[in-house]
């Protein structure tokens, strides 16, 4: 008889997730953990069951833009896929945004919310993109103290009622560049009634179906540069559909995140309201970026977790040379390396989430505030790079099946590739982290955090991991000090390696701390194995800077091609 390979399968993604359940048991008060478990179990069942099946069935469908109706009227109507419609309802009813703002559990509400998002993400085909911007918009509006806009929009952005809830867009990127927003060409002009209208092009708007957006624009007469920009609220919901003055030129044809209706927009007089004055718009939108970068990290962790869950299931079902892959030492050693990367990324991300929750409830110390400011870019860039690397290996673990579209596996890698790009590339965020370090001494606070995490750990098998984490941070501190004094270009050139080293060192310290706890409280050695393997994967990426080599490579880059 012909052979047919059984595909991998998923169970309840909460019950099957040792890492999540163990983390929550350590971090949350017992009554909080018991209170949120039913909501997480319900989301885990959806993510591994009905929503996952719909995701596979909806695989080939993508959003469609209808620019004109049958009689020539411009309508710019976007129809999203069935999966996204269902994901929108589930996310709303289960409070994937709302939980953070209801604050039923105080500072721990952010942990609850992002645990929901973590379970939900991998079966939603990146519906977490509009959720991230919705969460970020709510945070930015609350930080603005603009009571009229808060009362108008925040209850809808944080609603659990699908008929009432809004999502938000984030309109920053233009043809002039994504990171250098100071070059924005979008202009805000006041009309005779005093109301502002926006004119310009937004090259990459990731929420073309949202009911509102926060946009950067330069009020007429303002100076050039980022300080001359202002943050504006644009409302798109209305009884007759899209707001006049916004034209959807096209949907972007992207490598991944193909369910996300990313649009190129022309703003031709759309009504807009200043959020926080008529200048310093980048500062006003910063709370949104902190939130969306945290969502980026959660998406990275969720993607790795999904890929590994499928790979482990496949390893138990795929037989080669007289044994399953799960019985092959090399295959399982490879998966162990990937599992360690996932666990390090998980603990790094959720530590940042803990601090975010404390910040929003006013319980953050001054030192913790500086640590959070440094951790967010580091966690985002570190986890994003891990996700691409891990999911590339996950596809390879399936052999040829990992390269075949209708298995649903290639999407994992394509969607991961946006993570190092969206909300700041690795280099941009590395330079951001470096600026923070040089400005406020936050590296000393991060070093103290690593030392605190390692204090009291007495397990001999964790000794090498402890040493590696401490040495990596010490190396980073010494290297930055030396280069800042002697070689500023070299310091900038090494910013990425420093940031990744700090991210990995902090991840390892968090793994060590959790492994010690799990051995003591749960009698489990799984977290111990992850910490040991993570250290073996490598922590310190810093290398001595060779100006001659860098200049030679730069000269090659600057050379013009022969004609």
Coordinates of C-alpha atoms in Angstrom, one line a residue, residues 114-415:
X114 CA 0.3 39.5 26.6
X115 CA -0.2 35.8 27.6
X116 CA -3.5 35.9 25.7
X117 CA -1.8 37.6 22.8
X118 CA 1.0 35.1 22.8
X119 CA -1.4 32.2 22.6
X120 CA -3.6 33.9 20.0
X121 CA -1.0 35.3 17.6
X122 CA 0.3 32.2 15.8
X123 CA -3.2 31.1 14.6
X124 CA -4.3 34.6 13.5
X125 CA -2.0 35.3 10.5
X126 CA -0.7 38.5 12.1
X127 CA -4.1 40.0 13.2
X128 CA -1.9 41.0 16.1
X129 CA -0.6 43.8 13.9
X130 CA -3.8 46.0 14.1
X131 CA -4.1 44.9 17.8
X132 CA -0.6 46.2 18.5
X133 CA -1.4 49.6 16.9
X134 CA -4.7 49.7 18.7
X135 CA -3.1 49.0 22.0
X136 CA -0.4 51.6 21.2
X137 CA -2.9 54.2 20.2
X138 CA -4.8 53.8 23.4
X139 CA -1.6 54.2 25.4
X140 CA -0.5 57.3 23.4
X141 CA -3.9 59.0 23.8
X142 CA -4.0 58.3 27.5
X143 CA -0.5 59.7 27.8
X144 CA -1.5 62.9 25.9
X145 CA -4.1 63.9 28.5
X146 CA -6.3 65.1 25.6
X147 CA -9.6 64.5 27.4
X148 CA -11.8 64.9 24.3
X149 CA -9.9 62.4 22.3
X150 CA -9.5 60.0 25.2
X151 CA -13.3 60.0 25.8
X152 CA -14.0 59.7 22.1
X153 CA -11.6 56.9 21.1
X154 CA -10.2 54.9 24.1
X155 CA -13.5 53.2 25.1
X156 CA -13.8 51.9 21.6
X157 CA -10.1 50.9 21.3
X158 CA -10.4 48.9 24.5
X159 CA -13.9 47.5 24.0
X160 CA -14.9 43.8 24.2
X161 CA -18.0 44.4 22.0
X162 CA -17.2 43.6 18.3
X163 CA -20.0 45.9 17.2
X164 CA -18.5 48.9 19.1
X165 CA -14.8 48.2 19.0
X166 CA -12.3 50.1 16.8
X167 CA -8.8 49.3 15.7
X168 CA -6.2 52.0 15.0
X169 CA -3.6 52.6 12.3
X170 CA -0.2 54.2 12.7
X171 CA 0.8 56.5 9.8
X172 CA 4.4 57.4 10.0
X173 CA 6.4 55.8 7.1
X174 CA 6.7 57.8 3.9
X175 CA 8.7 57.5 0.7
X176 CA 11.5 59.6 2.3
X177 CA 12.2 56.7 4.8
X178 CA 10.7 54.8 7.7
X179 CA 13.2 55.5 10.5
X180 CA 14.1 59.1 9.6
X181 CA 10.6 60.5 10.2
X182 CA 12.0 64.0 10.4
X183 CA 12.0 64.1 6.6
X184 CA 8.2 63.6 6.5
X185 CA 6.5 65.4 3.6
X186 CA 3.0 65.3 5.0
X187 CA 1.7 68.8 5.7
X188 CA -1.1 69.9 8.1
X189 CA -3.0 73.0 7.0
X190 CA -5.6 74.8 9.0
X191 CA -8.8 75.7 7.2
X192 CA -11.0 78.8 7.6
X193 CA -12.8 76.9 10.4
X194 CA -9.5 76.4 12.2
X195 CA -9.6 72.6 11.7
X196 CA -6.5 70.9 10.3
X197 CA -6.4 68.8 7.2
X198 CA -3.5 66.6 6.1
X199 CA -1.9 66.4 2.7
X200 CA 0.8 63.9 1.7
X201 CA 1.5 60.3 1.1
X202 CA 1.9 57.5 3.6
X203 CA 3.9 54.8 1.9
X204 CA 3.3 51.9 4.4
X205 CA 0.1 52.0 6.4
X206 CA -0.5 48.6 8.0
X207 CA -4.1 49.0 9.1
X208 CA -6.1 50.0 6.0
X209 CA -9.3 48.8 7.5
X210 CA -9.0 50.6 10.9
X211 CA -11.5 53.1 12.1
X212 CA -8.9 55.6 13.2
X213 CA -5.2 56.4 12.9
X214 CA -2.5 58.4 14.6
X215 CA -0.4 60.3 12.0
X216 CA 2.7 62.4 12.0
X217 CA 2.5 65.6 9.9
X218 CA 4.2 69.0 9.8
X219 CA 1.9 72.0 10.5
X220 CA 2.5 74.7 7.9
X221 CA 5.3 77.1 9.0
X222 CA 6.9 74.6 11.4
X223 CA 10.6 74.0 11.1
X224 CA 12.2 71.0 9.4
X225 CA 13.2 67.9 11.4
X226 CA 11.4 65.7 13.8
X227 CA 10.7 68.5 16.3
X228 CA 8.6 70.3 13.7
X229 CA 6.2 67.4 13.4
X230 CA 2.9 67.1 15.3
X231 CA 0.8 64.0 16.1
X232 CA -2.7 64.0 14.7
X233 CA -5.8 62.0 15.3
X234 CA -7.6 60.9 12.2
X235 CA -11.0 59.3 12.4
X236 CA -12.0 57.1 9.5
X237 CA -15.2 55.4 10.8
X238 CA -18.5 56.9 9.6
X239 CA -22.0 56.0 8.5
X240 CA -21.0 56.2 4.8
X241 CA -17.7 54.3 5.1
X242 CA -14.3 55.8 4.6
X243 CA -13.6 59.4 5.5
X244 CA -13.2 61.8 2.6
X245 CA -9.6 62.8 1.9
X246 CA -8.0 59.4 2.2
X247 CA -7.2 57.5 -1.0
X248 CA -6.0 53.9 -1.0
X249 CA -3.6 53.8 -3.9
X250 CA -2.9 50.1 -3.6
X251 CA -2.3 47.2 -1.2
X252 CA 1.3 46.3 -0.8
X253 CA 2.6 43.0 -2.3
X254 CA 4.8 41.8 0.5
X255 CA 7.0 38.8 1.2
X256 CA 5.0 37.9 4.3
X257 CA 2.2 39.1 6.5
X258 CA 0.0 38.8 3.4
X259 CA -3.2 38.7 5.3
X260 CA -2.4 42.2 6.6
X261 CA -4.0 44.8 4.4
X262 CA -1.0 47.2 4.2
X263 CA -1.8 50.1 2.0
X264 CA -0.2 53.1 0.3
X265 CA -2.3 56.1 1.1
X266 CA -2.7 59.6 -0.3
X267 CA -3.9 62.1 2.2
X268 CA -5.9 64.8 0.3
X269 CA -7.4 67.0 2.9
X270 CA -8.5 64.5 5.5
X271 CA -9.7 66.1 8.7
X272 CA -7.3 65.7 11.6
X273 CA -7.1 66.8 15.2
X274 CA -3.9 67.6 17.0
X275 CA -3.3 65.1 19.8
X276 CA -0.7 67.0 22.0
X277 CA 0.0 70.4 20.5
X278 CA 1.5 71.4 17.2
X279 CA 5.1 70.2 17.7
X280 CA 7.1 67.3 19.2
X281 CA 5.0 64.7 17.6
X282 CA 7.6 62.0 17.8
X283 CA 7.7 62.5 21.6
X284 CA 3.9 62.2 21.6
X285 CA 3.9 59.0 19.7
X286 CA 6.7 57.4 21.7
X287 CA 4.3 55.6 24.2
X288 CA 2.7 53.9 21.1
X289 CA 6.1 52.7 19.9
X290 CA 7.0 51.2 23.3
X291 CA 3.8 49.2 23.2
X292 CA 4.1 48.1 19.5
X293 CA 7.7 47.0 19.9
X294 CA 6.6 44.9 22.9
X295 CA 3.9 43.3 20.6
X296 CA 6.7 42.7 18.1
X297 CA 8.6 40.7 20.6
X298 CA 5.5 38.7 21.6
X299 CA 4.9 37.9 17.9
X300 CA 8.5 36.6 17.7
X301 CA 8.1 34.4 20.8
X302 CA 4.7 33.1 19.6
X303 CA 6.1 32.3 16.2
X304 CA 9.0 30.3 17.6
X305 CA 6.7 28.5 20.0
X306 CA 4.3 27.5 17.1
X307 CA 7.1 26.3 14.9
X308 CA 8.6 24.2 17.7
X309 CA 5.2 22.7 18.6
X310 CA 4.7 21.6 15.1
X311 CA 8.3 20.3 14.7
X312 CA 8.0 18.2 17.9
X313 CA 4.7 16.7 16.8
X314 CA 6.2 15.9 13.4
X315 CA 9.3 14.3 15.0
X316 CA 7.0 11.9 16.8
X317 CA 5.2 11.0 13.6
X318 CA 7.9 10.9 11.0
X319 CA 9.9 7.6 10.7
X320 CA 13.2 7.3 8.9
X321 CA 15.7 4.5 8.9
X322 CA 13.8 2.4 11.3
X323 CA 13.0 5.0 14.0
X324 CA 11.1 8.2 14.4
X325 CA 12.9 11.6 14.3
X326 CA 12.1 11.9 18.0
X327 CA 14.5 8.9 18.5
X328 CA 17.3 10.5 16.4
X329 CA 19.9 12.1 18.7
X330 CA 21.0 14.7 16.2
X331 CA 17.5 15.8 15.3
X332 CA 16.5 16.2 19.0
X333 CA 19.8 18.0 19.7
X334 CA 18.9 20.5 17.0
X335 CA 15.4 21.0 18.4
X336 CA 17.0 21.5 21.9
X337 CA 19.1 24.4 20.6
X338 CA 16.0 26.0 19.1
X339 CA 14.0 25.4 22.3
X340 CA 16.6 27.2 24.3
X341 CA 16.5 30.2 22.0
X342 CA 12.7 30.3 22.4
X343 CA 12.8 30.1 26.2
X344 CA 15.4 32.8 26.4
X345 CA 13.3 35.1 24.2
X346 CA 10.2 34.3 26.2
X347 CA 11.7 35.3 29.5
X348 CA 13.3 38.4 28.1
X349 CA 10.0 39.6 26.6
X350 CA 7.9 38.9 29.6
X351 CA 10.3 40.6 31.9
X352 CA 9.9 43.8 29.8
X353 CA 6.1 43.2 30.0
X354 CA 6.3 43.0 33.8
X355 CA 8.0 46.4 33.9
X356 CA 5.5 47.9 31.4
X357 CA 2.7 46.9 33.7
X358 CA 4.4 48.4 36.7
X359 CA 5.0 51.7 34.7
X360 CA 1.4 52.0 33.8
X361 CA 0.2 51.5 37.4
X362 CA 2.7 53.9 38.8
X363 CA 4.7 51.4 40.8
X364 CA 7.9 51.5 38.7
X365 CA 11.0 52.8 40.5
X366 CA 13.3 55.3 38.8
X367 CA 15.9 52.6 38.2
X368 CA 13.3 50.2 36.7
X369 CA 12.1 53.0 34.4
X370 CA 15.6 53.4 33.0
X371 CA 15.9 49.6 32.7
X372 CA 12.6 49.4 30.8
X373 CA 13.7 52.2 28.4
X374 CA 16.8 50.1 27.5
X375 CA 15.1 46.8 27.5
X376 CA 12.3 47.5 25.0
X377 CA 14.6 48.1 22.0
X378 CA 17.0 45.3 23.1
X379 CA 14.1 42.8 23.6
X380 CA 12.6 43.8 20.2
X381 CA 15.8 43.4 18.2
X382 CA 17.0 40.3 20.0
X383 CA 13.8 38.3 19.7
X384 CA 13.2 39.4 16.1
X385 CA 16.5 38.0 15.0
X386 CA 16.0 34.8 17.0
X387 CA 12.6 34.3 15.4
X388 CA 14.0 34.4 11.8
X389 CA 16.9 32.1 12.7
X390 CA 14.8 29.6 14.7
X391 CA 12.0 29.4 12.1
X392 CA 14.4 28.9 9.3
X393 CA 15.7 25.8 11.2
X394 CA 12.2 24.7 12.0
X395 CA 11.3 24.5 8.3
X396 CA 14.5 22.5 7.7
X397 CA 13.4 20.1 10.4
X398 CA 10.5 19.1 8.2
X399 CA 12.7 18.4 5.2
X400 CA 10.9 19.0 1.9
X401 CA 7.6 19.4 3.6
X402 CA 8.8 22.6 5.2
X403 CA 9.3 24.2 1.8
X404 CA 5.8 23.3 0.5
X405 CA 3.2 26.0 0.7
X406 CA 0.1 24.0 1.4
X407 CA 1.6 22.5 4.6
X408 CA 1.2 26.0 6.0
X409 CA 4.8 25.9 7.2
X410 CA 6.6 28.4 4.9
X411 CA 4.3 31.2 6.2
X412 CA 5.9 30.9 9.6
X413 CA 9.3 32.1 8.2
X414 CA 7.9 34.7 5.8
X415 CA 5.8 36.3 8.5

